[in-house]
XYZ file of C-alpha atoms in Angstrom:
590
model
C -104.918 4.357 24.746
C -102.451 2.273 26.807
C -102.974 -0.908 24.291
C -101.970 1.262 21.522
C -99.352 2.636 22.984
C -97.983 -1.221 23.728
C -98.922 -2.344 20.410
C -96.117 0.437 19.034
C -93.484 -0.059 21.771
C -94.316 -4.013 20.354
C -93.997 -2.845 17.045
C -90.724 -1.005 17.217
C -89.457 -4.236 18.931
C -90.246 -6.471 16.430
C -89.293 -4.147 13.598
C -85.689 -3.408 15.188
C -85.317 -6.996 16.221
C -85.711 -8.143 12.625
C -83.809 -5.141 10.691
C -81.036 -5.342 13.074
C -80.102 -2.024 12.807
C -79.616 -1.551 16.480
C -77.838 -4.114 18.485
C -80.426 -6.675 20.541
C -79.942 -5.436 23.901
C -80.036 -1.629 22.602
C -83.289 -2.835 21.167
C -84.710 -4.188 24.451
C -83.660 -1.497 26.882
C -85.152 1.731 24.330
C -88.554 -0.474 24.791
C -87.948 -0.824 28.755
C -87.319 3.035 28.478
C -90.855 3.431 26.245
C -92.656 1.527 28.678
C -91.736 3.605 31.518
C -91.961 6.515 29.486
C -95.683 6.152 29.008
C -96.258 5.173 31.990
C -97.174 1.215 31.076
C -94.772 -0.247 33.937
C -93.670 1.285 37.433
C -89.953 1.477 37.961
C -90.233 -0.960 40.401
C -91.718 -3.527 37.599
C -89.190 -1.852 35.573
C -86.207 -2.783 37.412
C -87.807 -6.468 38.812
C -86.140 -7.798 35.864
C -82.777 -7.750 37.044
C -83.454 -9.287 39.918
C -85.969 -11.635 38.264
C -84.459 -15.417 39.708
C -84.890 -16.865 35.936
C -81.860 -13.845 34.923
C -79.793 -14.371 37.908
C -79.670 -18.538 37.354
C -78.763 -17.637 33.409
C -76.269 -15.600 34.854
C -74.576 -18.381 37.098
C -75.176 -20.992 34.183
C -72.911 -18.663 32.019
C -70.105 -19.157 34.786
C -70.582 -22.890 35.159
C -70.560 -23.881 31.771
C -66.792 -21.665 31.320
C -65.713 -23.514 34.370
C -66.459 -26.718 32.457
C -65.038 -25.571 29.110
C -61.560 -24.529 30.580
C -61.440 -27.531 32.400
C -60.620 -29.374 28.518
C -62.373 -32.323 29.736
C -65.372 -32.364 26.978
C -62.939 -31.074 24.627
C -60.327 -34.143 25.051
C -63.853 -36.402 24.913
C -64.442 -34.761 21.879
C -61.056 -35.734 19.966
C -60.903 -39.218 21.735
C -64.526 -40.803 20.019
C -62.594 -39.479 16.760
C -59.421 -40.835 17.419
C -61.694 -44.326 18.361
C -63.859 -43.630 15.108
C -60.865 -44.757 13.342
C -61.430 -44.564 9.561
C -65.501 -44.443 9.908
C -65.980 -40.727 9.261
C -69.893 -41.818 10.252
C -69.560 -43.193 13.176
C -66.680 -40.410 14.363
C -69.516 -37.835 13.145
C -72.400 -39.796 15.075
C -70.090 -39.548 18.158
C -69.512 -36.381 18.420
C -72.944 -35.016 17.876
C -74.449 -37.420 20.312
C -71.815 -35.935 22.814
C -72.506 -32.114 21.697
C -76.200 -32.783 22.226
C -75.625 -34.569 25.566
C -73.422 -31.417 26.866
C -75.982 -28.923 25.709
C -78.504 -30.386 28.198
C -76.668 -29.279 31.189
C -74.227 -26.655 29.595
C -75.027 -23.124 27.689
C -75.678 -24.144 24.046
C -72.917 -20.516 23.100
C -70.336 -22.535 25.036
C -71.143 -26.007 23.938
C -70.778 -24.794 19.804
C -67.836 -23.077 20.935
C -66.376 -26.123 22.508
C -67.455 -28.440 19.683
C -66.572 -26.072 16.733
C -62.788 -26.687 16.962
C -63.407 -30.364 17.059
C -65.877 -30.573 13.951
C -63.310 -28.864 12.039
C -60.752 -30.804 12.845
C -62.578 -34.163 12.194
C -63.951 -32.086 8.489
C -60.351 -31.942 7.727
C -60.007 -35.940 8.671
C -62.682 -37.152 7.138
C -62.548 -34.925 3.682
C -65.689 -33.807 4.889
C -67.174 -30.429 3.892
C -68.052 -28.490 6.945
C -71.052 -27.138 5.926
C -72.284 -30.913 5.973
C -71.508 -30.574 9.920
C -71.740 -27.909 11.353
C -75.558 -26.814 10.910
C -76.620 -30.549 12.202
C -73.927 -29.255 15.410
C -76.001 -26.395 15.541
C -79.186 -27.877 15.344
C -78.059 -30.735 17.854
C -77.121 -28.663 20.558
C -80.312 -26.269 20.299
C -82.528 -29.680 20.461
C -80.511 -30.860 23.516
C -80.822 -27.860 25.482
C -84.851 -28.558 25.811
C -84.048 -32.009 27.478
C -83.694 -30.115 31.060
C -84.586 -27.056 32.865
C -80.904 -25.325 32.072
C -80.334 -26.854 28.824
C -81.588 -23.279 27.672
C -82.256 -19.886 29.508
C -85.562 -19.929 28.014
C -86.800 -22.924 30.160
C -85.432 -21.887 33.254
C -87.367 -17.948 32.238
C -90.567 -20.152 31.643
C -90.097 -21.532 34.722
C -89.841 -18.402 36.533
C -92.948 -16.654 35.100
C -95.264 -19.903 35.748
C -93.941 -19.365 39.428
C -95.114 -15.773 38.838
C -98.643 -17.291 38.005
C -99.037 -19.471 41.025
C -97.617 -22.913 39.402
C -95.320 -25.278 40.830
C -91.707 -24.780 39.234
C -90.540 -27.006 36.643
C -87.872 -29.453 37.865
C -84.894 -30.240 35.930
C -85.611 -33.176 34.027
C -89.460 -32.693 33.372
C -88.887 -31.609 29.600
C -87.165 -34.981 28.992
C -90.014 -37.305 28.276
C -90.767 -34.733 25.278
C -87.211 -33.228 24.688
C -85.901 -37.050 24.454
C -87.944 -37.916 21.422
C -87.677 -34.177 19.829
C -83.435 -34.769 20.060
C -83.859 -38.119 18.806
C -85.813 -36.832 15.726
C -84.015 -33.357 15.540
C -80.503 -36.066 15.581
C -81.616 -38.641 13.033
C -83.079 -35.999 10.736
C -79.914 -33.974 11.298
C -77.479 -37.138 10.220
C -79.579 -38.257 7.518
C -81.384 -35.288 5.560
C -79.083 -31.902 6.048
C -76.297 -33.325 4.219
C -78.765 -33.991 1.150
C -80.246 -30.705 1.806
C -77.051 -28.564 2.203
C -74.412 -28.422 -0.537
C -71.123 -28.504 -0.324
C -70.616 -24.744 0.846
C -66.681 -24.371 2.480
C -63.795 -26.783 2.263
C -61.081 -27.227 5.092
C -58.121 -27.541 2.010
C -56.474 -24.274 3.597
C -57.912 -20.939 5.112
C -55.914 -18.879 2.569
C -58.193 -20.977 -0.707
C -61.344 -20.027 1.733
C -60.667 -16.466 2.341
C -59.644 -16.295 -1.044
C -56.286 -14.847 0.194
C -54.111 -15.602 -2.690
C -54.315 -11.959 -4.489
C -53.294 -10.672 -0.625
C -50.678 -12.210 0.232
C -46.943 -12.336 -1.335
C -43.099 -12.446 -0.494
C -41.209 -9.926 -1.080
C -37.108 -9.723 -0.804
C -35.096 -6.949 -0.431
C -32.074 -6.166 -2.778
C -29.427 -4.804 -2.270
C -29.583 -0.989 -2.896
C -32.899 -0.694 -1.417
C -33.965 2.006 0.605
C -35.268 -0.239 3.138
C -31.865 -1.719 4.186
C -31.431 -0.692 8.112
C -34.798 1.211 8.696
C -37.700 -0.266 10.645
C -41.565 -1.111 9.959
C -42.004 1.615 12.320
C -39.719 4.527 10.677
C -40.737 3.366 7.001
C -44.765 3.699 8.189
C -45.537 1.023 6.147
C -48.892 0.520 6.871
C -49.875 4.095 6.774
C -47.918 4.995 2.981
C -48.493 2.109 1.190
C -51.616 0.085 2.767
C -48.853 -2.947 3.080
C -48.646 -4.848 6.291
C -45.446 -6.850 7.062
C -45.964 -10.215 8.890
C -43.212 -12.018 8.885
C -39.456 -11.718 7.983
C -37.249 -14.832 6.908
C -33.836 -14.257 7.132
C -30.774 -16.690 6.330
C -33.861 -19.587 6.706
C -34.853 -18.388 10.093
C -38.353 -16.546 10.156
C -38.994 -13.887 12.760
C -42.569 -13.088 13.263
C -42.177 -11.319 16.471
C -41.586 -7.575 17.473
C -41.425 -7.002 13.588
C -41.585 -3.306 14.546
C -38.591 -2.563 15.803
C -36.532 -4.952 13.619
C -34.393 -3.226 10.937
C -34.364 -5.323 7.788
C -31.384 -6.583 5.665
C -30.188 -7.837 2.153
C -31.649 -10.670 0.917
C -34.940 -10.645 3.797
C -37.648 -12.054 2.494
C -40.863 -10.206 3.874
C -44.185 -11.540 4.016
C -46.573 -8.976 3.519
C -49.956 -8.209 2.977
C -52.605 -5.600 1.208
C -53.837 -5.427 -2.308
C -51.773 -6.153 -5.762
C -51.958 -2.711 -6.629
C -50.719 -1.360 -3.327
C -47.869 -4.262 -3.182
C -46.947 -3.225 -6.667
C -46.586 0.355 -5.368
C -44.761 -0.432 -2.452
C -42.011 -2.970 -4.637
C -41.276 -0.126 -6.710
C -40.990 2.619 -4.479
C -38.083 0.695 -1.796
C -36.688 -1.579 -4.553
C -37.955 -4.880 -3.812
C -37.916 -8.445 -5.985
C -41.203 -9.595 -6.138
C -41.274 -13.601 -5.545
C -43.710 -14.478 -8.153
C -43.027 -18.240 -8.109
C -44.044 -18.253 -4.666
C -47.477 -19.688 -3.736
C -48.567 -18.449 -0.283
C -50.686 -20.990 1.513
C -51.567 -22.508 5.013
C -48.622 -24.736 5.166
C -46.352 -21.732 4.295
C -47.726 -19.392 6.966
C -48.048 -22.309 9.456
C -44.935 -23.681 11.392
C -43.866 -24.183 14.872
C -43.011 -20.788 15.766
C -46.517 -18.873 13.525
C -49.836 -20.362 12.939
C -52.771 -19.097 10.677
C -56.177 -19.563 12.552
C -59.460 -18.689 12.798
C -61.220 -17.046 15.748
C -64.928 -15.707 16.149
C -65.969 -12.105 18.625
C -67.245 -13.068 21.713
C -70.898 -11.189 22.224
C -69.347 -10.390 25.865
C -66.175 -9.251 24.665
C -65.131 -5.549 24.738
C -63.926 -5.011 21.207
C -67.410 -5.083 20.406
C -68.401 -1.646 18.431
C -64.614 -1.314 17.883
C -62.449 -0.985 15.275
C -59.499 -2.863 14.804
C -57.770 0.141 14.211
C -59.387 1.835 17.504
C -58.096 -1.034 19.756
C -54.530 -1.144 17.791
C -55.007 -4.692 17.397
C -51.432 -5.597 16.095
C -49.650 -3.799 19.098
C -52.114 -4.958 21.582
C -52.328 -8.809 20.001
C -48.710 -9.139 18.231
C -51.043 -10.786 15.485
C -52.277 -9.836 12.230
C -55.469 -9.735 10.701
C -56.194 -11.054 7.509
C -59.222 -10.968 6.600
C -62.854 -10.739 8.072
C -65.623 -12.671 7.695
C -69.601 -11.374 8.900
C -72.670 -13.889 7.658
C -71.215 -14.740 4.081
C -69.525 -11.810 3.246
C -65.399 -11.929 3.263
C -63.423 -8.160 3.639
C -60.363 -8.314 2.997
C -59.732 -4.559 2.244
C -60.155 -1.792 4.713
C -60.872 -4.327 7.410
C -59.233 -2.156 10.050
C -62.390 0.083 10.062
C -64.866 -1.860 10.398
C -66.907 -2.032 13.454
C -66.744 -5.672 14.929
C -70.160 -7.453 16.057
C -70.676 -10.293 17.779
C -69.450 -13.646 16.125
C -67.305 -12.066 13.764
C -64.802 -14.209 12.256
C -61.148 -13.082 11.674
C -58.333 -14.843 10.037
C -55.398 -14.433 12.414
C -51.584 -14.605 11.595
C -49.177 -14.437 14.271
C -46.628 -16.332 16.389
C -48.096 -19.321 17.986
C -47.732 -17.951 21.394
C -49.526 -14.817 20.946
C -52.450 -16.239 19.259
C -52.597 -18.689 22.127
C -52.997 -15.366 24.284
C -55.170 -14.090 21.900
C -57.409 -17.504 22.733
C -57.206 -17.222 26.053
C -57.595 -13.446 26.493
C -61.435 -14.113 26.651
C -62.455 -11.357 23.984
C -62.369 -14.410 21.232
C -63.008 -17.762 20.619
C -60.595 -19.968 18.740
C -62.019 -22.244 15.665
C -58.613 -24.352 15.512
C -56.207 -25.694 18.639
C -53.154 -23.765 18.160
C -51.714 -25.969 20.291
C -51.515 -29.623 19.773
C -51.452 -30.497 23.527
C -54.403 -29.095 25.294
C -54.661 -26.881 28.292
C -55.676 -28.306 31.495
C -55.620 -26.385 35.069
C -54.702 -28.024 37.841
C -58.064 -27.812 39.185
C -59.603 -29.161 36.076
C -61.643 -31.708 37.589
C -63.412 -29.466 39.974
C -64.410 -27.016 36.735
C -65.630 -30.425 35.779
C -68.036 -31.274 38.493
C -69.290 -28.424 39.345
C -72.295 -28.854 36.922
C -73.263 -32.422 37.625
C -73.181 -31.114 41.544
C -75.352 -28.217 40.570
C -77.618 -30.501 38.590
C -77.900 -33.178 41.125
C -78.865 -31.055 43.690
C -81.322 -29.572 42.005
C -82.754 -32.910 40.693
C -83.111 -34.493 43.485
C -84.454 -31.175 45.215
C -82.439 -30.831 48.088
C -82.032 -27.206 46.838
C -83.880 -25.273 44.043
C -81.950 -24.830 41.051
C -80.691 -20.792 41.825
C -79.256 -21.613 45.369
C -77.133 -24.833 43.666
C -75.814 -22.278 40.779
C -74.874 -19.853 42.657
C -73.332 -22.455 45.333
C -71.719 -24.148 42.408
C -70.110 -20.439 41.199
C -69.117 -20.004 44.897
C -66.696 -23.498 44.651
C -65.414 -22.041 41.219
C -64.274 -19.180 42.725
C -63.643 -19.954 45.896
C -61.247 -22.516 44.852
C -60.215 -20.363 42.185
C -60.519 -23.094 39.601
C -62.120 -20.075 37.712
C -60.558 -16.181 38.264
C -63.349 -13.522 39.041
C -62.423 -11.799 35.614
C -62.873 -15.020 33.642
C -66.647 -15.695 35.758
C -67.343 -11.716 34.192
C -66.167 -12.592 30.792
C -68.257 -15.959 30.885
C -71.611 -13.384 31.338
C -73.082 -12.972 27.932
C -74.212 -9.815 29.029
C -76.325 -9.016 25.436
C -78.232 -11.949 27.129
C -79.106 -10.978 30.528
C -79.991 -7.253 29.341
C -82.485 -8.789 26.571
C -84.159 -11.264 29.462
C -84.132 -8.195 31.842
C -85.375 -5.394 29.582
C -88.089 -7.463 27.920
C -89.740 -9.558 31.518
C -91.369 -6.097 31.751
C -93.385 -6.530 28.697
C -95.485 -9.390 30.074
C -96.743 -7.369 32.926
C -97.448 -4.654 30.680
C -99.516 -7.251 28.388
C -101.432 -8.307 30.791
C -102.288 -4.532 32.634
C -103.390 -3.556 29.332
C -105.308 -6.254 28.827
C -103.594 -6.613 25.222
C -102.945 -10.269 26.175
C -106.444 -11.361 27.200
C -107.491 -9.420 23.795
C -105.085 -11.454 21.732
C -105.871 -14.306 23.246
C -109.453 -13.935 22.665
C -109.206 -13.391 19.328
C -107.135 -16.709 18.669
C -109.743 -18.587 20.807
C -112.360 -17.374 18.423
C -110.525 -18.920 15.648
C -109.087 -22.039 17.462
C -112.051 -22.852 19.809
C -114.270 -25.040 17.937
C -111.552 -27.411 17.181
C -110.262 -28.210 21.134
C -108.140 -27.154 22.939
C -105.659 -29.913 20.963
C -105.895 -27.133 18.031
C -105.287 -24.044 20.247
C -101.751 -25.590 21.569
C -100.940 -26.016 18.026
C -101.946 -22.947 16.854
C -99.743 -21.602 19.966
C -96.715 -23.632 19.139
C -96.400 -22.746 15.946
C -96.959 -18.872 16.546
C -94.170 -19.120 18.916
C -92.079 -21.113 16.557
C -92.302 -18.427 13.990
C -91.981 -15.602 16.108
C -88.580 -16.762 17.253
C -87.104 -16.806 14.013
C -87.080 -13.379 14.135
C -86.841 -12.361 17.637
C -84.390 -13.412 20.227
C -86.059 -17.071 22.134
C -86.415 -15.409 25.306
C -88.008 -12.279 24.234
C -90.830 -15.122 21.972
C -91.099 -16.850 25.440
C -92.079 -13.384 27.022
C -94.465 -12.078 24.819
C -96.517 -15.369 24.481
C -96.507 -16.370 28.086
C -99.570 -13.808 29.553
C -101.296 -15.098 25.857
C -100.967 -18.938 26.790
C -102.517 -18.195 30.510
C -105.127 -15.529 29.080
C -106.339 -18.818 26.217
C -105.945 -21.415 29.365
C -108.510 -19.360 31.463
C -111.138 -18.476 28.283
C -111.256 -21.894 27.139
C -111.175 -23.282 31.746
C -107.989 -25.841 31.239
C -104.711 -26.305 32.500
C -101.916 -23.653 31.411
C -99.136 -25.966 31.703
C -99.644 -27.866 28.873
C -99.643 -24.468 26.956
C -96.576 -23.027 28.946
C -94.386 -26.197 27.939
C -95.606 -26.212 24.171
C -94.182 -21.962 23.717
C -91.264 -23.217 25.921
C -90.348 -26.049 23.210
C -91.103 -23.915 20.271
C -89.110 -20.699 21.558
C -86.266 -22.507 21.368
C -87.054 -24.197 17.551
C -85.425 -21.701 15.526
C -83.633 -23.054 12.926
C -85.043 -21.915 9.250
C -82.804 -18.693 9.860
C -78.751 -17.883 10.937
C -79.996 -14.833 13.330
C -82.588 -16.700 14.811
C -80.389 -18.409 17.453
C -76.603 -17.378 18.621
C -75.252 -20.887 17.990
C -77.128 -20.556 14.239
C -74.923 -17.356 13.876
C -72.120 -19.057 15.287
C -71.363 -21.597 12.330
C -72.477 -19.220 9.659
C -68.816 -17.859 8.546
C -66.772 -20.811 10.099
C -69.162 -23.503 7.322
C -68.986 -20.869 4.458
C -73.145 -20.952 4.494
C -75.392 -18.563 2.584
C -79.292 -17.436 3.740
C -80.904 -19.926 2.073
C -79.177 -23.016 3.646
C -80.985 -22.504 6.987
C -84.029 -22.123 4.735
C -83.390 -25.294 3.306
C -82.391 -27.142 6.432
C -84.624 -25.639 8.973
C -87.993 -25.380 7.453
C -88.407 -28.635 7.210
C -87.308 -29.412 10.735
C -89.661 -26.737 11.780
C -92.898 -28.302 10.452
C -91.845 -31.528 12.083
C -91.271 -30.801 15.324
C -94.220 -28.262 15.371
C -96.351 -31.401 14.453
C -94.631 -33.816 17.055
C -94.753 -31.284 20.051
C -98.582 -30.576 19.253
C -99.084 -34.648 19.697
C -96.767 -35.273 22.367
C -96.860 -31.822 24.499
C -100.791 -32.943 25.909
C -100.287 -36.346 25.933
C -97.616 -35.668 28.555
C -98.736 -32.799 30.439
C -102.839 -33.465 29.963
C -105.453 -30.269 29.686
């Protein structure tokens, strides 16, 4: 009765995980809840999770790698190998995804495509180079670099904590190199070479307004004299809430005001800039006797000057806007910005956007005065796709931001300390030298993350109580055994591969572990050889954009559709499958 009982908790997983009706973490603590409910788990196994030392070094990874990105220094890297690149858009785009993979080894892969994103772009625009033709191989590059070490990716240093569970030695940090290496080199030549052929040409970087498809939203407006509107306010006039019209800017005698637009009573001869539909602009020029400016063309350059800028900037999974509506949160008194338009995995809104519940990686096209979109970008709730600055920020205690990982990493590595006592001792000199502000360590937290590793380390002990592991595992023995153990480890990798296109990596990791140790002891080898081949495919999920964060990351900032991660990843997929099952035993030997 208790394996069926697992089986359904399993299956509601699964199902919820894929239909993504219910946000991940909701997902993973109503299964924690069913376990306990049917009495699979004690509440001590229950709760072990969130003290599990695999969640707590995630945890301080998350706060390292922010100290690192507000330091600027990989950032400034970043734009300097394109600035050398000089007029070879190749070689700049070699660079730069040699350096993205190199800082995903040692950094969070969120916070490396965050870092990186910005800088793509900006070399796109450069170049003349579509974005989709870069930012899927960024993607791809960083998830390939975080295998090379044990915190490249949370789901090595989980791995590492559950083989420690079983009686193993831990993994130290650079033991996945001698097979990471030649998976990033592969991963990185096929990623330069075949996902531009495979990928078309899917966004531009012309202007945000032609990619947003702004230019039925957007118009000037100036006021004649006569009109009603001559001395009243935004706020009196309610524009927003009787016609559906948003003002965002006022230019008056060739001076534009984009700031406290509220309060500002309006004149003869402003011109506004407003937006909403044609049919509710129409309405509103009518109504307050307004000349519509119908050989004006609205576009980036237009909205973009040195006192407003028009950019781009995705939801942070940790922020707390998350669930919110724009409307909810009063985004335009809380922000001073504007927002134009939405985009969620393909799909622009551009009407109505203020109630819509944001998610995680949302993208919104921002208007505003520079200043308060710089806020906005540093408030911590979003991450910025373009520098709205031209001069970078830089702390004063940049460099130590900057150190603090290779510190962490080299005492780990050369094991004067294991790798949680270095992170947290490495958080402790962020803070304690406040390079890094307790709020922005919080923020740093993708806390989706550590509930999902928490919630679902439960479900191996529950596998393996049942004895629902050892049956699995038997029954893929029966079909793998008379081929070696050689075919087993394949068979495992690529179950594990496939699962994690559909399931978060760490949750794959979780539910295959007790499996790989159940096939080790039927067919009387080594598990490690099995533990490293899930740990490599867990994190090989490129054939879909939910499959990995960074995946949904680049979906709305390169314009991409479904099947481009079919096209792009599948491929990828069945090689690396077949090179881990080679090189996974010749390294680590049954």
């Amino acid at each position: 009765m208790d394996v069926v009982l697992l089986v359904l908790v399993l299956a509601f997983l699964l199902v919820s995980f894929v239909l993504e009706k219910l946000p991940v973490d909701v997902t993973a603590l109503i299964a924690l809840g069913l376990l306990l409910l049917f009495g699979l788990i004690t509440p001590e196994q229950a709760t072990a999770g969130f003290s599990n030392p695999a969640v707590v070094t995630v945890m301080m990874m998350f706060i390292l790698s922010e100290g690192l990105v507000q330091s600027g220094v990989v950032r400034r890297i970043g734009y300097g190998l394109v600035r050398l690149a000089g007029r070879q858009g190749q070689r700049a785009t070699r660079g730069l995804l040699g350096l993205a993979g190199l800082i995903s080894a040692f950094v969070n892969n969120t916070a490396a495509v965050a870092i990186f994103i910005p800088v793509t772009l900006d070399l796109a625009k450069h170049y003349r180079i579509s974005p989709s033709r870069l930012l899927i191989p960024l993607s791809y590059v960083t998830i390939l670099g975080g295998t090379c070490t044990l915190i490249g990716t949370s789901t090595n240093v989980l791995v590492s904590s559950l083989a420690t569970q079983h009686g193993l030695a831990p993994f130290s940090m650079f033991e996945f190199l001698a097979v990471g290496g030649v998976v990033f080199v592969v991963g990185s030549a096929y990623n330069l070479w075949l996902v531009p052929r495979l990928i078309p040409v899917r966004a531009t970087q012309a202007s945000l307004t032609g990619k947003y498809r702004m230019d039925a939203y957007l118009t000037e407006l100036r006021v004649r004299r006569g009109s009603v509107l001559i001395g009243r306010t935004v706020l009196e006039e309610e524009l927003s809430e009787r016609f559906r019209v948003n003002l965002l800017e006022v230019v008056r005698a060739g001076r534009r005001i984009a700031s406290d637009l509220r309060n500002l009573p309006l004149e003869v001869d402003d011109v506004l800039l407003v937006r909403g539909s044609m049919e509710d602009i129409l309405a509103f020029k009518e109504q307050r006797g307004l000349l519509l400016l119908t050989d004006v063309k609205l576009g980036d350059k237009e909205l973009s000057d040195e006192t407003t800028v028009l950019v781009e900037v995705q939801v942070r999974p940790s922020s707390t806007l998350v669930g919110s509506t724009l409307k909810e949160i009063d985004f335009r008194k809380r922000y001073a910005c504007f927002v134009l338009a939405l985009a969620r995995t393909g799909e622009v809104l551009r009407e109505k956007i203020s109630s819509v519940p944001l998610r995680p990686w949302d993208t919104l096209l921002v208007f505003g005065p520079r200043q308060r979109v710089d806020g906005l970008a540093q408030a911590g709730d979003f991450v910025p796709l373009q520098e709205v600055h031209a001069h970078l920020h830089r702390s004063r205690r940049w460099w130590i931001g900057a150190l603090a990982i290779p510190l962490v990493v080299a005492l780990a590595a050369t094991g004067l300390m294991p790798i949680l006592k270095s992170a947290i001792l490495g958080v402790v000199l962020l803070l304690a030298t406040r390079t890094l502000r307790i709020q922005q360590a919080y923020r740093a937290i993708d806390w989706t993350v550590i509930f999902v590793l928490a919630s679902v380390l439960p479900l191996g002990a529950a596998m393996e109580q049942t004895g629902l592991a050892a049956g699995l595992a038997g029954a893929i023995v029966r079909v793998g055994e008379p081929y070696g153990p050689w075919a087993m480890l394949s068979l495992v990798i690529l179950a594990t591969s496939l699962l994690t296109e559909f399931i978060t990596n760490n949750s794959a990791a979780v539910l295959m572990v007790p499996i790989a140790f159940s096939i080790a002891e039927h067919l009387g080898v080594d598990a490690k050889p099995f533990l490293m081949g899930l740990t490599f495919a867990a994190s090989m999920s490129f054939a879909t954009p939910t499959g990995y964060q960074t995946n949904t990351m680049v979906y709305g900032p390169g314009g991409y559709r479904f099947v481009d991660y079919v096209k792009a990843g599948a491929p990828l997929n069945l090689i690396l499958w077949l090179l881990t099952s080679f090189l996974v035993p010749w390294v680590w030997p049954f």
